[in-house]
PDB file of C-alpha atoms in Angstrom:
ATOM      1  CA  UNK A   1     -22.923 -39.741 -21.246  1.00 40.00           C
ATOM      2  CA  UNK A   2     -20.030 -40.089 -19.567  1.00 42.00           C
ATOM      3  CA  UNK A   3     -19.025 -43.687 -18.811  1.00 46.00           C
ATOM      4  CA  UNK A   4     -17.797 -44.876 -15.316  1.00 46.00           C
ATOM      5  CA  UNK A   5     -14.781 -46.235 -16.315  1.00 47.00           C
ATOM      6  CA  UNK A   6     -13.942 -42.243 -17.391  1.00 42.00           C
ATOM      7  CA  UNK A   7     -14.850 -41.212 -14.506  1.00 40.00           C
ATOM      8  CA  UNK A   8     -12.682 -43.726 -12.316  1.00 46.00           C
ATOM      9  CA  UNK A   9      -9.665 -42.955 -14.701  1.00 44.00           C
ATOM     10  CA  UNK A  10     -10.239 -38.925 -13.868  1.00 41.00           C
ATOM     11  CA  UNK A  11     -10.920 -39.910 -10.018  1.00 42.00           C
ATOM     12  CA  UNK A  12      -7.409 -41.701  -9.924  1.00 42.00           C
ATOM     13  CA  UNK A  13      -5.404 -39.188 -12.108  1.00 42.00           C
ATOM     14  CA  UNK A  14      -6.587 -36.387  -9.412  1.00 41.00           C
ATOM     15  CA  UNK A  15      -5.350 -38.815  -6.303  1.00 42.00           C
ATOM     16  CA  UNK A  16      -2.226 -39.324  -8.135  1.00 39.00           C
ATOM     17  CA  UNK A  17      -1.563 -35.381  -8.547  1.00 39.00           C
ATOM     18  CA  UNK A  18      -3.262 -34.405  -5.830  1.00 40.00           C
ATOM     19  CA  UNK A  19      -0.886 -36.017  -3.599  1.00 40.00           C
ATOM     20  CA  UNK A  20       2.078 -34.912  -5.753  1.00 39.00           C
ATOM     21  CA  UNK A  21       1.406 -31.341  -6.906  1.00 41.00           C
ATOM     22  CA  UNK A  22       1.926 -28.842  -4.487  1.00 44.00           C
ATOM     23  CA  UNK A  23      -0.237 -25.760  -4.215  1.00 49.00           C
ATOM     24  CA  UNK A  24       1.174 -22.304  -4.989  1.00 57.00           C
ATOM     25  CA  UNK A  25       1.129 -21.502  -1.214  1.00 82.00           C
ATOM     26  CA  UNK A  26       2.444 -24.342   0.327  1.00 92.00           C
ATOM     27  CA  UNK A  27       5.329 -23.555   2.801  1.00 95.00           C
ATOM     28  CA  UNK A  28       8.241 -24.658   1.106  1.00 95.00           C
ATOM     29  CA  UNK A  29      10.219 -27.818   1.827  1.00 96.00           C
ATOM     30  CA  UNK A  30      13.053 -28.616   4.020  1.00 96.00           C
ATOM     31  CA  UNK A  31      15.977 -27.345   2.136  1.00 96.00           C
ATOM     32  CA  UNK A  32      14.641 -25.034  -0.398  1.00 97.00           C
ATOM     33  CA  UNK A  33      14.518 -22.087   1.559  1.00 97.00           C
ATOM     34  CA  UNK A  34      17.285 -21.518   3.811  1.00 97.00           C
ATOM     35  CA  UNK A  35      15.427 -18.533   4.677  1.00 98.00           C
ATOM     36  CA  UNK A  36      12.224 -20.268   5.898  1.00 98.00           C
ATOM     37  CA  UNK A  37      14.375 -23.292   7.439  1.00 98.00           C
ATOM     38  CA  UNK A  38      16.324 -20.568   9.554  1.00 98.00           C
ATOM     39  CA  UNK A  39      13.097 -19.258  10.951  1.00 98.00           C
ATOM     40  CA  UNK A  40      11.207 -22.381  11.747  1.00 98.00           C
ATOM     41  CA  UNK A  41      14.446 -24.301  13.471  1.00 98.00           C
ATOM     42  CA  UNK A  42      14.455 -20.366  15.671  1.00 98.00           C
ATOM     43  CA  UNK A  43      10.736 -20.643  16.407  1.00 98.00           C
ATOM     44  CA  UNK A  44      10.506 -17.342  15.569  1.00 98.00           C
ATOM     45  CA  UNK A  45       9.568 -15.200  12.232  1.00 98.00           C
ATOM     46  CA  UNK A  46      11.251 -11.679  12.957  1.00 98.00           C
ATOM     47  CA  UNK A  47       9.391  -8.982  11.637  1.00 98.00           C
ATOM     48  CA  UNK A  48      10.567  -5.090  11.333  1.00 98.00           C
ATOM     49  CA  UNK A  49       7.606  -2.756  12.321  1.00 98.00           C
ATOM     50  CA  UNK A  50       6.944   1.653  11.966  1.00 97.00           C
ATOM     51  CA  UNK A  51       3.336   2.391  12.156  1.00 96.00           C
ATOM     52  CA  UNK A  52       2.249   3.965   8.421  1.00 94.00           C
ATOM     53  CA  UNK A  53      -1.535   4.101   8.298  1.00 91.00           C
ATOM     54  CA  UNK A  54      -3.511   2.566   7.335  1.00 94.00           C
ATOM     55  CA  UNK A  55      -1.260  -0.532   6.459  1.00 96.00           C
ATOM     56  CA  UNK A  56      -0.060  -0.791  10.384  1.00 97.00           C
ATOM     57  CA  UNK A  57      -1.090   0.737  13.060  1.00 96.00           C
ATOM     58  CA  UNK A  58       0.229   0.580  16.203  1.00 95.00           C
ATOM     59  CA  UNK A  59      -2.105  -0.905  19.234  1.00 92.00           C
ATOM     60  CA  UNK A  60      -1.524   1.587  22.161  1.00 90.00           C
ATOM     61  CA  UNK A  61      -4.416   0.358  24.391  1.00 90.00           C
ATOM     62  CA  UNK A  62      -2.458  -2.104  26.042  1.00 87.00           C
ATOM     63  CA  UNK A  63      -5.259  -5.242  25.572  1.00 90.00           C
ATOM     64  CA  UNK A  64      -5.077  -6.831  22.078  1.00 90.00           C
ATOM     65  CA  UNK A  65      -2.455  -7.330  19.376  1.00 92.00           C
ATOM     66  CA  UNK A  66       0.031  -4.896  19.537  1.00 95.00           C
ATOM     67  CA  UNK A  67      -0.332  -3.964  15.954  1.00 97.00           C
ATOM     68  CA  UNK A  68      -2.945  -3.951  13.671  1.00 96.00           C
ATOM     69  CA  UNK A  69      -3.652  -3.518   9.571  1.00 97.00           C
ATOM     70  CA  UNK A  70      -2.975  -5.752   6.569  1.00 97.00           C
ATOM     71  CA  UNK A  71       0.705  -6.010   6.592  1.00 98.00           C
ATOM     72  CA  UNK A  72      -0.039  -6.838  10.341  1.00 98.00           C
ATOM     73  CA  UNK A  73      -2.292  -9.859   9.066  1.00 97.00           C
ATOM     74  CA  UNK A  74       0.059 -10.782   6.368  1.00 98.00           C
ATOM     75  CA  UNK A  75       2.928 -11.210   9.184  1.00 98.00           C
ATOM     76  CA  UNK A  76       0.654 -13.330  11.176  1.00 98.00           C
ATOM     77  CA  UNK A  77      -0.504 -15.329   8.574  1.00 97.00           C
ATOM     78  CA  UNK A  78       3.217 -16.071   7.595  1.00 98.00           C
ATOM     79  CA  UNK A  79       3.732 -16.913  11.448  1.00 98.00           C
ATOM     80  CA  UNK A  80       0.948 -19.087  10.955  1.00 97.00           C
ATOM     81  CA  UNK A  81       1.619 -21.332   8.067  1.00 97.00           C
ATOM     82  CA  UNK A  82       5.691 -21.924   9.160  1.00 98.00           C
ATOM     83  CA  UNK A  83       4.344 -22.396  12.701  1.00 97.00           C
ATOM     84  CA  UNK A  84       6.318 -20.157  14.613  1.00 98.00           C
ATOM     85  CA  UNK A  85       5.979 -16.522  17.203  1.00 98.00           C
ATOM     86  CA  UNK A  86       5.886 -13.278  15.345  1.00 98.00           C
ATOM     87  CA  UNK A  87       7.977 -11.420  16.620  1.00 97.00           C
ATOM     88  CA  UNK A  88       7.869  -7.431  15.812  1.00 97.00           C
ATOM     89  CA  UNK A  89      11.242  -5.525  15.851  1.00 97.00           C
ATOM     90  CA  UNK A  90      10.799  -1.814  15.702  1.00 97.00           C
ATOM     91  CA  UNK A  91      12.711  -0.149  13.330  1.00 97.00           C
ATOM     92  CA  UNK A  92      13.465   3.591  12.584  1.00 96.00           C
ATOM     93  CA  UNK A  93      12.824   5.314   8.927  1.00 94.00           C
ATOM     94  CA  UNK A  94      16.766   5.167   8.982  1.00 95.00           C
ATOM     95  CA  UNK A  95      16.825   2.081   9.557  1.00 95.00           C
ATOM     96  CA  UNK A  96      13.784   0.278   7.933  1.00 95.00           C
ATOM     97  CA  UNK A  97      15.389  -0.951   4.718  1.00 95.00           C
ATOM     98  CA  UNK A  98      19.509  -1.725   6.294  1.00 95.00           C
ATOM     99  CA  UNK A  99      17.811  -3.795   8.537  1.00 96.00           C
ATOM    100  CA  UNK A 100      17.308  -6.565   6.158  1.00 97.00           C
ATOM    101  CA  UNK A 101      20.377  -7.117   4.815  1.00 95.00           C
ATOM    102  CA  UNK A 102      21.910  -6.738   8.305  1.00 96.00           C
ATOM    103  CA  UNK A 103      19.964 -10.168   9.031  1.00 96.00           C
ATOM    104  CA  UNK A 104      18.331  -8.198  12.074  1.00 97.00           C
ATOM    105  CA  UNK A 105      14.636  -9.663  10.635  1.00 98.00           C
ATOM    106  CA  UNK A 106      13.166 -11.931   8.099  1.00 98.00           C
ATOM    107  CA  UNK A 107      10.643  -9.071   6.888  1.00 97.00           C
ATOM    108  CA  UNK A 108      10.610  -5.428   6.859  1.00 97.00           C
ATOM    109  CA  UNK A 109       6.250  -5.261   7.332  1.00 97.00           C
ATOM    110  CA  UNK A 110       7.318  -1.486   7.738  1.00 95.00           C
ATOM    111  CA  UNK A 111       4.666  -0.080   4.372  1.00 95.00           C
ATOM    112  CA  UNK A 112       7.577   0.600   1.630  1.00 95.00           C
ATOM    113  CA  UNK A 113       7.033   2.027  -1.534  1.00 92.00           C
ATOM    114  CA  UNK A 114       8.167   0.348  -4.131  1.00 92.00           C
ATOM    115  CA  UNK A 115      11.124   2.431  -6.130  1.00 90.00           C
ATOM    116  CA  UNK A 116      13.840   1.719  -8.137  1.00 91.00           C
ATOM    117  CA  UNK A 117      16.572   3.014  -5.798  1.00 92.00           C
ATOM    118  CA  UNK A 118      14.712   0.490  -3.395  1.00 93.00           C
ATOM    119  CA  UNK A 119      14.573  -2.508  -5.703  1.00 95.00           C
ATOM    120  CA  UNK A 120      18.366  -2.428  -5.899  1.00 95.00           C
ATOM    121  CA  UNK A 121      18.686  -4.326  -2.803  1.00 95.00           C
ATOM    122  CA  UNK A 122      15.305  -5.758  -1.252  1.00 97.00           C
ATOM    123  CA  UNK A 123      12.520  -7.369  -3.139  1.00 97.00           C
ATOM    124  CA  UNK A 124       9.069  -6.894  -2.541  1.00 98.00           C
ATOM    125  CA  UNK A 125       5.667  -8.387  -2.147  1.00 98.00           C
ATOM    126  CA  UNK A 126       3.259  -5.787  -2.878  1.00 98.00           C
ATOM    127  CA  UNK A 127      -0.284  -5.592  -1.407  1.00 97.00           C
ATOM    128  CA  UNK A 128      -1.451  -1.866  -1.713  1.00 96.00           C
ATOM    129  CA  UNK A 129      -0.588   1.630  -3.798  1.00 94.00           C
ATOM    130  CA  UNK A 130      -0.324   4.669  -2.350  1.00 93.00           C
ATOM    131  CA  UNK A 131      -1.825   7.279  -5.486  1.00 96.00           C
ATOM    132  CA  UNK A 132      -3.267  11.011  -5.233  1.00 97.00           C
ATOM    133  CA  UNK A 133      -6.202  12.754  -5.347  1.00 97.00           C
ATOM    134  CA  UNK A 134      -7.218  16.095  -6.766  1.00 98.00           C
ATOM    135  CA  UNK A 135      -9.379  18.303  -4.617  1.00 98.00           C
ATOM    136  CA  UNK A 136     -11.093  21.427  -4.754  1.00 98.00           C
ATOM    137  CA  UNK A 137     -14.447  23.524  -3.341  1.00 97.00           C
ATOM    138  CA  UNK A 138     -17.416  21.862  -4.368  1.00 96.00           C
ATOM    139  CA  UNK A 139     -19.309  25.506  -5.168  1.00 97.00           C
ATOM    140  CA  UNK A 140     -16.090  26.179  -7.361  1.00 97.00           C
ATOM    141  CA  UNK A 141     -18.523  25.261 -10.560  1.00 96.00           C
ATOM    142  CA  UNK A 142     -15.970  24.861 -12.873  1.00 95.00           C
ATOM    143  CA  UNK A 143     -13.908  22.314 -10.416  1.00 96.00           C
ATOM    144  CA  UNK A 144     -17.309  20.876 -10.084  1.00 94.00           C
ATOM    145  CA  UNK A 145     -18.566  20.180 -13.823  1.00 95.00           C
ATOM    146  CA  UNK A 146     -14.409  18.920 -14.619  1.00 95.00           C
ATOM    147  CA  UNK A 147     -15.184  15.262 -14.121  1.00 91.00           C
ATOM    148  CA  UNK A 148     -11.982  13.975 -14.661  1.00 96.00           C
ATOM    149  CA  UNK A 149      -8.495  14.831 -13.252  1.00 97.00           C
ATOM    150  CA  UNK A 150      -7.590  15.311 -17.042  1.00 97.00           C
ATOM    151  CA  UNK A 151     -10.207  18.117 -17.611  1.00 97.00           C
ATOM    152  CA  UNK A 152      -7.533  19.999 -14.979  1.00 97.00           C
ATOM    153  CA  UNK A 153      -4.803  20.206 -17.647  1.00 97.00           C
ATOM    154  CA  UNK A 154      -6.875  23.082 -19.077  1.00 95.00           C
ATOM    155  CA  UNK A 155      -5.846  26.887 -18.998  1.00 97.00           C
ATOM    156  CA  UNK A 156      -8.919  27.706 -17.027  1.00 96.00           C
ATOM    157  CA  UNK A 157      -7.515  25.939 -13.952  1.00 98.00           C
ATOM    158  CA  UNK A 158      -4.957  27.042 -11.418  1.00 98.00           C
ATOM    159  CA  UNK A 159      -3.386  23.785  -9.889  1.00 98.00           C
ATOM    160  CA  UNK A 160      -1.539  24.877  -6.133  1.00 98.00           C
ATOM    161  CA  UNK A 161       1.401  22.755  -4.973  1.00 97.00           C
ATOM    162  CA  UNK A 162       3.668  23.009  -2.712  1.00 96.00           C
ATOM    163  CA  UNK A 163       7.814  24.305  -3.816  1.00 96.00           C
ATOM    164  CA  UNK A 164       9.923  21.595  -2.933  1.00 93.00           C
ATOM    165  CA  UNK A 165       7.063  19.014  -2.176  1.00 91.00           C
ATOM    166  CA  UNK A 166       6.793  15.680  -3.204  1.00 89.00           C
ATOM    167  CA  UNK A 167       3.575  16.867  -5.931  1.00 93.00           C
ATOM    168  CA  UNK A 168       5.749  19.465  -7.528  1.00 95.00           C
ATOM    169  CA  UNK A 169       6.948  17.501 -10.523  1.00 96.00           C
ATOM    170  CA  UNK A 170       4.519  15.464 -10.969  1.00 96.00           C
ATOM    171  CA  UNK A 171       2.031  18.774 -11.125  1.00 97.00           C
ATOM    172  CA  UNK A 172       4.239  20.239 -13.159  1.00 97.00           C
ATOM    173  CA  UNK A 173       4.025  17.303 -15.700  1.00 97.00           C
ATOM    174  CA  UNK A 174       0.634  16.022 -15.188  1.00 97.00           C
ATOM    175  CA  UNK A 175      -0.977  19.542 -15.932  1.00 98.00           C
ATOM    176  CA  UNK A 176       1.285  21.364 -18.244  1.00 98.00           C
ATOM    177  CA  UNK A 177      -1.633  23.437 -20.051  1.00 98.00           C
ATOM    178  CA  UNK A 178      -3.178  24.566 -16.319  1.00 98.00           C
ATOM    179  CA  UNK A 179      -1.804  27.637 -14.955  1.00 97.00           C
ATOM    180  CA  UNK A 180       0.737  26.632 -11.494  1.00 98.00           C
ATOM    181  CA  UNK A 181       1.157  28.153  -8.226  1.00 97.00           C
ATOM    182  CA  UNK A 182       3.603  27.664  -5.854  1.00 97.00           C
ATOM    183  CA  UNK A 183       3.709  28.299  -2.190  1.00 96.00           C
ATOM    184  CA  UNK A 184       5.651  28.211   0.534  1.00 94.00           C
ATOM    185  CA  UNK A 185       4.909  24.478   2.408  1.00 88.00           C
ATOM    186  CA  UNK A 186       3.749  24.392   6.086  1.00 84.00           C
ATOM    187  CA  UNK A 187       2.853  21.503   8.166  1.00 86.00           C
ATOM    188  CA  UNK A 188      -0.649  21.186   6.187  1.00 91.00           C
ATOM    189  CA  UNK A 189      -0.420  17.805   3.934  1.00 92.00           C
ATOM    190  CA  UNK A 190      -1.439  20.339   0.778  1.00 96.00           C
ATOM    191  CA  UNK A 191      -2.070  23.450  -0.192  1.00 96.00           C
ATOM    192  CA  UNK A 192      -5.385  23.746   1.481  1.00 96.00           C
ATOM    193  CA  UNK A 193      -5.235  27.612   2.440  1.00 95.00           C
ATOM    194  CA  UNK A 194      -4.960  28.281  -1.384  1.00 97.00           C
ATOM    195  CA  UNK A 195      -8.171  26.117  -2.475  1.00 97.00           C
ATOM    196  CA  UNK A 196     -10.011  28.031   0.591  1.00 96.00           C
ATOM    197  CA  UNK A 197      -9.141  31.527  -0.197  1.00 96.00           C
ATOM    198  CA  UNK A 198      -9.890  30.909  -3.614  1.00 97.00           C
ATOM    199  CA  UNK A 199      -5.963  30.988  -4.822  1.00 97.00           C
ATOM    200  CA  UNK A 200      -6.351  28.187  -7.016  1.00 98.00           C
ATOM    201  CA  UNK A 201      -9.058  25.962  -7.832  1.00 98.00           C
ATOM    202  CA  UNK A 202      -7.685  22.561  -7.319  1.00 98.00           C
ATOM    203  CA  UNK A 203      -4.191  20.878  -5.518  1.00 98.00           C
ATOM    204  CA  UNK A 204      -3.007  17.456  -5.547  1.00 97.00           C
ATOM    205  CA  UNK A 205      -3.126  15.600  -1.941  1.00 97.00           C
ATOM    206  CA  UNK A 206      -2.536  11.614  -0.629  1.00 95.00           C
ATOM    207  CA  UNK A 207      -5.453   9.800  -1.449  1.00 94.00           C
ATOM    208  CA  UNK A 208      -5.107   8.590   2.701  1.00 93.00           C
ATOM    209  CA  UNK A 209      -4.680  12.226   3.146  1.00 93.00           C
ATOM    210  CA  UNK A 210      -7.848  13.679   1.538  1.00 95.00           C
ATOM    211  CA  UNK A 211      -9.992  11.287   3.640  1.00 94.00           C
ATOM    212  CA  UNK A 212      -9.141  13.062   7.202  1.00 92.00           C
ATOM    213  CA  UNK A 213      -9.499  16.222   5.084  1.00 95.00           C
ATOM    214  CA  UNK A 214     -12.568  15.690   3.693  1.00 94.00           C
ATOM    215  CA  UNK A 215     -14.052  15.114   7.194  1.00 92.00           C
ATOM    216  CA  UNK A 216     -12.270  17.967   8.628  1.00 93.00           C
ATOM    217  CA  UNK A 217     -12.840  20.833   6.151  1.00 94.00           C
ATOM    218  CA  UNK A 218     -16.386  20.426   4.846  1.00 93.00           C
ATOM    219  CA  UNK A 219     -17.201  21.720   1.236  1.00 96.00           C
ATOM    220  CA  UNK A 220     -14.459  19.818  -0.465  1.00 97.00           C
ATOM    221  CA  UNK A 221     -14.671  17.294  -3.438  1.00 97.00           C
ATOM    222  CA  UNK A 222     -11.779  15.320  -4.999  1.00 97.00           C
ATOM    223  CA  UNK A 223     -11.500  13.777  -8.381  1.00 97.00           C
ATOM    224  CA  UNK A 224     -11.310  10.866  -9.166  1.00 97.00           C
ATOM    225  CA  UNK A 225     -14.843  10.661  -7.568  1.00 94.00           C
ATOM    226  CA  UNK A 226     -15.456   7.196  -7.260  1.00 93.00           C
ATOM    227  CA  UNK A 227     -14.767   5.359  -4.155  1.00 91.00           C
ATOM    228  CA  UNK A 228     -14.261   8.925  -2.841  1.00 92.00           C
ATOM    229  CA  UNK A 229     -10.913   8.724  -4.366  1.00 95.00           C
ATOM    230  CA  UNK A 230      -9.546   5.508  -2.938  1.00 93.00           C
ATOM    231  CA  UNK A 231      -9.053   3.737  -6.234  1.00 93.00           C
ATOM    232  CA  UNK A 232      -6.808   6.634  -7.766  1.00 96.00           C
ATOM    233  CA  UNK A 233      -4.070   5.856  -9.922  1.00 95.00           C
ATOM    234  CA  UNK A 234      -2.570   9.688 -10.292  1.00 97.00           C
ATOM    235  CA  UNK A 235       1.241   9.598  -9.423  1.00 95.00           C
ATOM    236  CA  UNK A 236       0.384   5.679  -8.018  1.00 94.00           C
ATOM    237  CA  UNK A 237       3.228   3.407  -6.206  1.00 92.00           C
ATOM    238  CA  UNK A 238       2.756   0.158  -5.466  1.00 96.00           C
ATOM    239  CA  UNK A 239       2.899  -0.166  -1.373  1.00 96.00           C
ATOM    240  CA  UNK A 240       4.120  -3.768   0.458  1.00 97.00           C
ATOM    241  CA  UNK A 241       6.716  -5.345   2.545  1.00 97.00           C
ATOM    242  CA  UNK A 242      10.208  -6.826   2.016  1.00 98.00           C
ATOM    243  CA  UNK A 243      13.170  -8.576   1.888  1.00 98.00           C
ATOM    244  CA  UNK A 244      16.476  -9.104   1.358  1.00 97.00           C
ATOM    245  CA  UNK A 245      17.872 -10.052  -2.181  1.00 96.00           C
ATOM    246  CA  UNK A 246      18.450 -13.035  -3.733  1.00 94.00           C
ATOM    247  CA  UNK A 247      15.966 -15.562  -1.809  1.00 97.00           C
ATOM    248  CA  UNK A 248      13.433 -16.633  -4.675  1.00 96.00           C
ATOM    249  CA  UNK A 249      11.925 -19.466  -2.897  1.00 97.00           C
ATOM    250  CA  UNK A 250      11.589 -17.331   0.069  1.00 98.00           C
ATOM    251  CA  UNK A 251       9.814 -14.800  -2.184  1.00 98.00           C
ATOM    252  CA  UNK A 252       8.022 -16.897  -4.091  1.00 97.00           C
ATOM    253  CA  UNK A 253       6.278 -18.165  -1.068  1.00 98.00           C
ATOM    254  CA  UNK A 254       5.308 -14.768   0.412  1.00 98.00           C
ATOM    255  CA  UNK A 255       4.106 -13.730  -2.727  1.00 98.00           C
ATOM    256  CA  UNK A 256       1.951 -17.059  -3.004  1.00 97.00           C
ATOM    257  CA  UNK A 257       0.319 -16.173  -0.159  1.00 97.00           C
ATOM    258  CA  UNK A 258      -0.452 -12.555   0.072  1.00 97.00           C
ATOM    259  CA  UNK A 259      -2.286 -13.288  -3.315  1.00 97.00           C
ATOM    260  CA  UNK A 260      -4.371 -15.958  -1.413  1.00 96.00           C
ATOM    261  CA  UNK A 261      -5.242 -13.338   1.384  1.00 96.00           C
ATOM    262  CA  UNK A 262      -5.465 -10.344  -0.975  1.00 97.00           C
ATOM    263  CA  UNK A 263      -9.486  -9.461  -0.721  1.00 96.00           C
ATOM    264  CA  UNK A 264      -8.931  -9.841   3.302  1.00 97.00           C
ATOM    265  CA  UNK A 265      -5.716  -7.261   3.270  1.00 97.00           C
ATOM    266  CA  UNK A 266      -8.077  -4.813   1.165  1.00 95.00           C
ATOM    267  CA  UNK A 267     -10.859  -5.036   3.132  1.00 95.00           C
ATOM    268  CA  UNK A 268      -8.940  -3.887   6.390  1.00 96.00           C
ATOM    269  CA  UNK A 269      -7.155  -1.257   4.418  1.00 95.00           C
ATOM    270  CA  UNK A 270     -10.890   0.136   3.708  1.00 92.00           C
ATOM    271  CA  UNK A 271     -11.780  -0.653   7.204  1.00 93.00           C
ATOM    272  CA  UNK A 272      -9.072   1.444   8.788  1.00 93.00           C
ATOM    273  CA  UNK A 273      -9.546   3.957   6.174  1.00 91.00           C
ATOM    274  CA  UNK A 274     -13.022   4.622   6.877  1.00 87.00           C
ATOM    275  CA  UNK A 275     -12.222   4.960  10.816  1.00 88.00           C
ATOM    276  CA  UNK A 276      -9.401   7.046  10.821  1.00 83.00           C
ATOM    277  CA  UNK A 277      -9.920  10.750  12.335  1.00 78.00           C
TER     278      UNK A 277
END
């Protein structure tokens, strides 16, 4: 049994850290983040915005917050714990990533994917991936017995992609036993015309991409089949916001706290997912 003398020595050891030890979100002190101390003493946590669904939408209704989506909640969560206005700054594709170390915001919430060109100068706190899916015609049986995006790398299968797009090499490497096609691109988001007409059995799409296509071309299927796709990791980048170099504390903060709000940031990415048309 444990005595009550233990018991009074564990109940003052956790008033004696527990007034000490901060936790890994707390908003950082006065003077560690010069950063954070800027944006409190302006009232104000800048914020550069471009819709990129399904992580932020714009709010065109005119009632309501004028954006919406996780990296929309993140920002306002931020707001929230430094007590200060979000304030959204829209920013161009140009200009999405300059902006930062221009001082022009605190936080590019603009979706980035994370690449190494990228992480040269801004640092990132990742929420999401972007990742694609393989689709083809459900009565194609031999698309529909495959079961696994590696049965594609098979002779049997013709893989369409597009010459030029952004799935050609990774096609190319990912299924180096299938036989390839390339087409001409259009304004489609895949290959579709060559899956329909029987071209090729399967092409590589987003995995945002194949939902509005799977409600607008019936007959379709996509591998990997679980959570109709939305858990892919084929040709996956990590998705999130950032900043500028070289302010850890800063960093280490956001981080902190998108971990904390991580199961509320993925269920609104589903949510917006399974409304978009």
């Amino acid at each position: 049994m444990i005595s009550s003398k233990f018991i009074s020595v564990l109940t003052l050891a956790a008033s004696i850290f527990g007034s000490s030890v901060a936790f890994a979100a707390d908003v950082p002190a006065e003077g560690v983040s010069p950063r954070i101390d800027a944006i409190k003493e302006a009232g104000v946590l800048r914020v550069g915005v471009l819709a990129n669904t399904p992580w932020l939408v714009e709010n065109t209704t005119g009632s309501g917050e004028p954006w919406e989506g996780p990296a929309w909640i993140l920002a306002q969560e931020y707001a929230k714990q430094l007590g200060v206005t979000l304030q959204p700054v829209p920013v161009s594709h140009e200009t999405k990533v300059p902006v930062l170390a221009s001082n022009q915001v605190d936080l590019s919430i603009t979706p980035l994917a994370e690449t190494p060109e990228r992480l040269k100068v801004v640092d990132f706190v990742l929420y999401s991936k972007t990742s694609v899916c393989i689709f083809g015609r459900k009565d194609n049986e031999k698309f529909s017995n495959a079961g696994s995006v590696d049965a594609i790398n098979n002779a049997d299968f013709t893989v369409a992609y597009f010459i030029g797009g952004g799935e050609e090499n990774w096609v190319k490497e990912r299924f180096p036993n299938a036989k390839l096609r390339g087409v001409t691109s259009s304004s489609a988001p895949a290959p579709i015309e060559e899956i329909m007409a029987k071209r090729a059995d399967v092409a590589a799409i987003n995995r945002i991409q194949w939902v509005l296509l799977n409600k607008k071309v019936p007959g379709l299927s996509a591998l990997p089949q679980e959570n109709n796709c939305q858990d892919s990791s084929e040709k996956a980048a990590p998705v999130g916001l950032a900043i500028d170099k070289g302010q850890t504390a800063f960093l280490d903060w956001l981080r902190a706290v998108e971990k904390e709000m991580q199961p509320k940031l993925a269920a609104d990415e589903a949510r917006i997912v399974e409304t978009m048309k």
